[in-house]
């Protein structure tokens, strides 16, 4: 830092960078970019606002540096540097790539009025959430789950985080989390159970709350020093006496660290040990959940639900992240699972249904949805996947053209994927089948205890290996997860692992099935290693031949559907080896 032309400003940026790294916040990349840019700059700056000319410095960061420099000058008894005359205009021209003389330019436009910083109202939902996150992070906690955050923040909020204050509305104090996220004060990460953390702006807001608090009220002081709040949230960090800073390295709460998305679980020993949550018979009921997009016709959307009710089957309809029908065990006490640290009141059972009319099955085969759906069903970890195919009548030309493709798809589902295929003659036949399955599953599950994997031990990386380990070690027991956990793991909108994206990229090539994509991924672990394998081939015609045969030679010895022939190997090389048509 001694060789830098602006050591004081660089020191401020370095301090923020180290703080962001200690909190694992999203500001790491921003501060790192600004730090490297300022460190490499040989020009001396008189005022922080001049840094806008550098890469990585925007209005927000320059404003923070200005405030920081003011505090520094006040503490050291120094005079705050004045902004040089005309510098704002000159710097904005430099940033825009304009080298014209600012003296010949029109006078600058009036500066917009600075927005007032957001400070949540005392005892409001945002107030309690921000302070809860700030307090826990001070003791080394890398984020809080929703339940932990609610338990910690509730005593310091006048509204309930779980029950609406107005029975006619759905909003609770937790709804204010959307406000904090929209203002970029809080962000979340992790699957299936989100963990919430403060952004840099969130930390600034927490500090403003503490500065503006009236000590006579006692609430904030009580909040930051109460051990029982931490115990209520299921956390027990080691800390110094009230009012003093922690000494040494605080012990981390008893929570499983988040495994970054895309990081594989390499061994069984790395899987978490846990005690399952047990629901005893009589504490839950088995219910059928149907995707509300499953309809008879656009004008008759409630047909399935109405017909099931006639058969004395009460079903729940709502959007499902995966499948068209699932069965869940719903606790009779809605708060029972939350008291045990599991979000929601539904546990997913080991049965899921994907319903296809014959014409829809043909369409999904043509546009690739069929393979994508099979891929997501396999990742769900649900053992019993049921494909219902409604054999509606098609015209002879259409049926004959795709008959072979349909038969191949059905054979793949049964033999390769291990799914149960149920053919029905109509939607009414399908409804009768769902009613029989519901009665059967109620009889099967409601008389035995359910073993539940706590959501906090699950990650996108360890879920399937953990399910397989439990199945191998205790085959007589079934282990289940909550519906919110399954929805998060199966969501199309949630972050995908690198492996997921890689497999999807491979399956975009005609002829590359899920089985073939998995075999390719086993040999070339990441997209980069696959590309590098092609780049390592020779130049010219010999190199082109090597690229065309690369996958075939590696996988030509495989048997059955995993084998890749030369024609498909050529197609893959044209995409990944950047070869043109020949």
Coordinates of C-alpha atoms in Angstrom, one line a residue, residues 107-328:
X107 CA -22.7 24.3 -17.6
X108 CA -23.4 21.0 -15.8
X109 CA -27.0 20.0 -15.1
X110 CA -28.4 20.5 -11.6
X111 CA -27.4 17.6 -9.3
X112 CA -30.3 15.4 -8.3
X113 CA -31.3 15.6 -4.7
X114 CA -29.8 12.8 -2.6
X115 CA -32.3 10.3 -1.5
X116 CA -32.9 10.0 2.2
X117 CA -31.4 6.8 3.7
X118 CA -33.9 4.2 4.7
X119 CA -34.3 3.6 8.4
X120 CA -37.1 1.1 9.5
X121 CA -39.7 2.3 12.1
X122 CA -39.1 1.2 15.7
X123 CA -40.5 -2.3 16.5
X124 CA -41.5 -2.9 12.8
X125 CA -40.8 -6.0 10.9
X126 CA -37.8 -4.6 9.0
X127 CA -36.4 -3.2 12.2
X128 CA -36.4 -6.5 14.0
X129 CA -35.1 -8.4 10.9
X130 CA -32.2 -6.1 10.3
X131 CA -31.1 -6.1 13.9
X132 CA -31.4 -9.9 14.2
X133 CA -29.2 -10.4 11.2
X134 CA -26.7 -7.8 12.4
X135 CA -26.5 -9.3 15.9
X136 CA -25.9 -12.8 14.7
X137 CA -23.4 -11.9 12.1
X138 CA -21.3 -10.1 14.7
X139 CA -20.7 -13.6 16.3
X140 CA -19.6 -15.4 13.1
X141 CA -23.1 -16.7 12.0
X142 CA -23.0 -17.0 8.2
X143 CA -26.7 -16.3 7.6
X144 CA -30.0 -17.3 9.3
X145 CA -32.8 -19.6 8.1
X146 CA -36.3 -18.2 8.0
X147 CA -37.3 -20.0 11.2
X148 CA -34.2 -19.0 13.1
X149 CA -34.6 -15.4 12.0
X150 CA -38.3 -15.3 13.0
X151 CA -37.6 -16.8 16.4
X152 CA -34.8 -14.3 17.0
X153 CA -36.6 -11.2 15.7
X154 CA -40.2 -11.8 17.0
X155 CA -39.7 -10.6 20.6
X156 CA -38.6 -7.2 19.2
X157 CA -41.5 -6.6 16.7
X158 CA -45.0 -5.5 17.6
X159 CA -46.5 -7.6 14.7
X160 CA -46.5 -11.4 14.3
X161 CA -44.2 -13.0 11.8
X162 CA -46.5 -16.0 11.4
X163 CA -50.1 -14.8 11.7
X164 CA -51.7 -11.9 9.8
X165 CA -52.8 -9.0 12.0
X166 CA -55.9 -8.7 9.9
X167 CA -57.7 -12.1 9.4
X168 CA -58.9 -10.9 6.0
X169 CA -55.4 -10.4 4.7
X170 CA -52.3 -12.7 4.2
X171 CA -49.5 -10.2 5.1
X172 CA -47.4 -10.8 8.2
X173 CA -44.3 -9.1 9.5
X174 CA -42.3 -11.6 7.5
X175 CA -43.7 -9.9 4.3
X176 CA -41.4 -7.0 5.1
X177 CA -38.5 -9.3 4.0
X178 CA -39.5 -8.5 0.4
X179 CA -39.1 -4.8 1.2
X180 CA -35.6 -5.4 2.6
X181 CA -34.6 -7.5 -0.4
X182 CA -36.0 -4.9 -2.9
X183 CA -34.0 -2.2 -1.2
X184 CA -31.0 -4.5 -1.4
X185 CA -30.5 -4.5 2.4
X186 CA -30.8 -8.3 2.7
X187 CA -29.9 -11.1 0.3
X188 CA -30.4 -14.9 0.5
X189 CA -28.4 -17.9 -0.6
X190 CA -28.4 -21.7 -0.4
X191 CA -30.8 -24.5 -1.3
X192 CA -33.1 -26.0 -0.2
X193 CA -33.2 -23.8 2.9
X194 CA -32.4 -20.2 2.3
X195 CA -30.1 -18.3 4.6
X196 CA -30.5 -14.6 4.9
X197 CA -27.6 -12.1 5.3
X198 CA -27.2 -8.4 5.3
X199 CA -25.7 -6.5 2.4
X200 CA -23.2 -3.7 2.9
X201 CA -26.2 -1.3 2.8
X202 CA -27.9 -3.5 5.3
X203 CA -25.0 -3.1 7.7
X204 CA -25.1 0.7 7.2
X205 CA -28.8 0.6 8.0
X206 CA -28.2 -1.4 11.2
X207 CA -25.6 1.1 12.3
X208 CA -28.0 4.0 11.7
X209 CA -30.7 2.2 13.7
X210 CA -28.4 1.8 16.6
X211 CA -27.2 5.5 16.4
X212 CA -30.8 6.8 16.2
X213 CA -32.1 4.6 19.0
X214 CA -33.2 6.1 22.3
X215 CA -31.3 4.3 25.1
X216 CA -34.0 5.2 27.6
X217 CA -36.3 2.7 25.8
X218 CA -33.9 -0.1 26.6
X219 CA -35.1 -2.3 23.8
X220 CA -32.1 -2.2 21.6
X221 CA -29.6 -2.8 24.5
X222 CA -31.7 -5.7 25.6
X223 CA -31.8 -7.1 22.1
X224 CA -28.1 -7.1 21.5
X225 CA -27.2 -8.7 24.8
X226 CA -29.9 -11.3 25.5
X227 CA -28.6 -14.9 25.5
X228 CA -32.1 -16.3 25.6
X229 CA -32.9 -15.0 22.2
X230 CA -29.9 -16.9 20.7
X231 CA -31.0 -20.0 22.5
X232 CA -34.6 -19.6 21.2
X233 CA -33.2 -19.4 17.7
X234 CA -31.3 -22.7 18.3
X235 CA -27.9 -20.9 18.5
X236 CA -25.3 -20.7 21.3
X237 CA -22.4 -18.5 20.2
X238 CA -19.5 -17.9 22.7
X239 CA -19.4 -14.3 23.5
X240 CA -18.0 -11.8 26.0
X241 CA -20.0 -10.1 28.7
X242 CA -22.8 -7.7 27.7
X243 CA -21.6 -4.6 26.1
X244 CA -18.1 -5.8 25.2
X245 CA -16.8 -7.2 21.9
X246 CA -16.2 -10.9 21.4
X247 CA -12.7 -12.0 22.1
X248 CA -10.9 -14.6 20.1
X249 CA -12.7 -16.7 17.5
X250 CA -16.4 -17.1 18.4
X251 CA -17.6 -20.7 18.3
X252 CA -19.9 -21.3 15.3
X253 CA -23.6 -22.2 15.9
X254 CA -24.6 -25.8 15.4
X255 CA -25.5 -25.5 11.8
X256 CA -24.3 -27.2 8.6
X257 CA -22.1 -24.9 6.4
X258 CA -23.5 -24.2 3.0
X259 CA -21.8 -26.2 0.3
X260 CA -21.5 -23.9 -2.8
X261 CA -23.7 -24.8 -5.7
X262 CA -21.9 -27.1 -8.1
X263 CA -19.5 -28.5 -5.6
X264 CA -19.8 -32.3 -5.5
X265 CA -20.0 -34.4 -2.4
X266 CA -17.0 -36.6 -3.0
X267 CA -17.4 -39.3 -0.3
X268 CA -19.9 -40.8 2.0
X269 CA -17.9 -39.6 5.0
X270 CA -18.5 -36.0 4.0
X271 CA -22.3 -36.5 4.3
X272 CA -23.9 -35.0 7.5
X273 CA -24.9 -37.1 10.5
X274 CA -28.3 -36.2 11.9
X275 CA -31.1 -37.4 14.1
X276 CA -34.3 -37.7 12.0
X277 CA -37.5 -35.9 13.1
X278 CA -40.2 -38.5 13.8
X279 CA -43.9 -37.9 13.2
X280 CA -46.0 -40.4 15.1
X281 CA -49.2 -42.0 13.6
X282 CA -52.2 -39.9 14.3
X283 CA -50.3 -36.6 14.1
X284 CA -50.8 -36.3 10.4
X285 CA -53.1 -37.1 7.5
X286 CA -52.2 -38.2 3.9
X287 CA -53.5 -35.8 1.2
X288 CA -53.4 -35.6 -2.6
X289 CA -52.0 -32.4 -4.1
X290 CA -52.8 -31.7 -7.7
X291 CA -51.2 -29.0 -9.9
X292 CA -53.8 -26.4 -10.6
X293 CA -52.6 -26.3 -14.2
X294 CA -53.9 -29.8 -14.7
X295 CA -57.4 -29.2 -16.2
X296 CA -59.9 -31.0 -18.4
X297 CA -60.3 -28.0 -20.7
X298 CA -59.6 -24.3 -20.3
X299 CA -63.3 -23.7 -19.6
X300 CA -63.6 -26.6 -17.1
X301 CA -60.6 -26.1 -14.8
X302 CA -62.1 -27.6 -11.7
X303 CA -63.2 -30.9 -13.2
X304 CA -60.5 -33.0 -11.6
X305 CA -61.1 -31.6 -8.1
X306 CA -64.9 -31.9 -8.3
X307 CA -64.8 -35.5 -9.5
X308 CA -62.3 -36.4 -6.7
X309 CA -64.6 -34.9 -4.1
X310 CA -67.5 -37.0 -5.5
X311 CA -65.3 -40.0 -4.7
X312 CA -64.7 -38.6 -1.1
X313 CA -61.1 -37.7 -1.9
X314 CA -60.3 -34.2 -0.6
X315 CA -57.4 -32.8 -2.7
X316 CA -55.4 -29.6 -2.5
X317 CA -54.8 -27.7 -5.8
X318 CA -51.9 -25.3 -6.2
X319 CA -48.9 -24.8 -8.6
X320 CA -46.3 -27.6 -8.2
X321 CA -42.7 -27.1 -8.9
X322 CA -42.4 -30.8 -10.0
X323 CA -44.9 -33.3 -11.3
X324 CA -48.7 -33.1 -11.8
X325 CA -49.7 -34.9 -8.6
X326 CA -48.0 -35.7 -5.3
X327 CA -49.0 -37.1 -1.9
X328 CA -48.1 -35.3 1.3

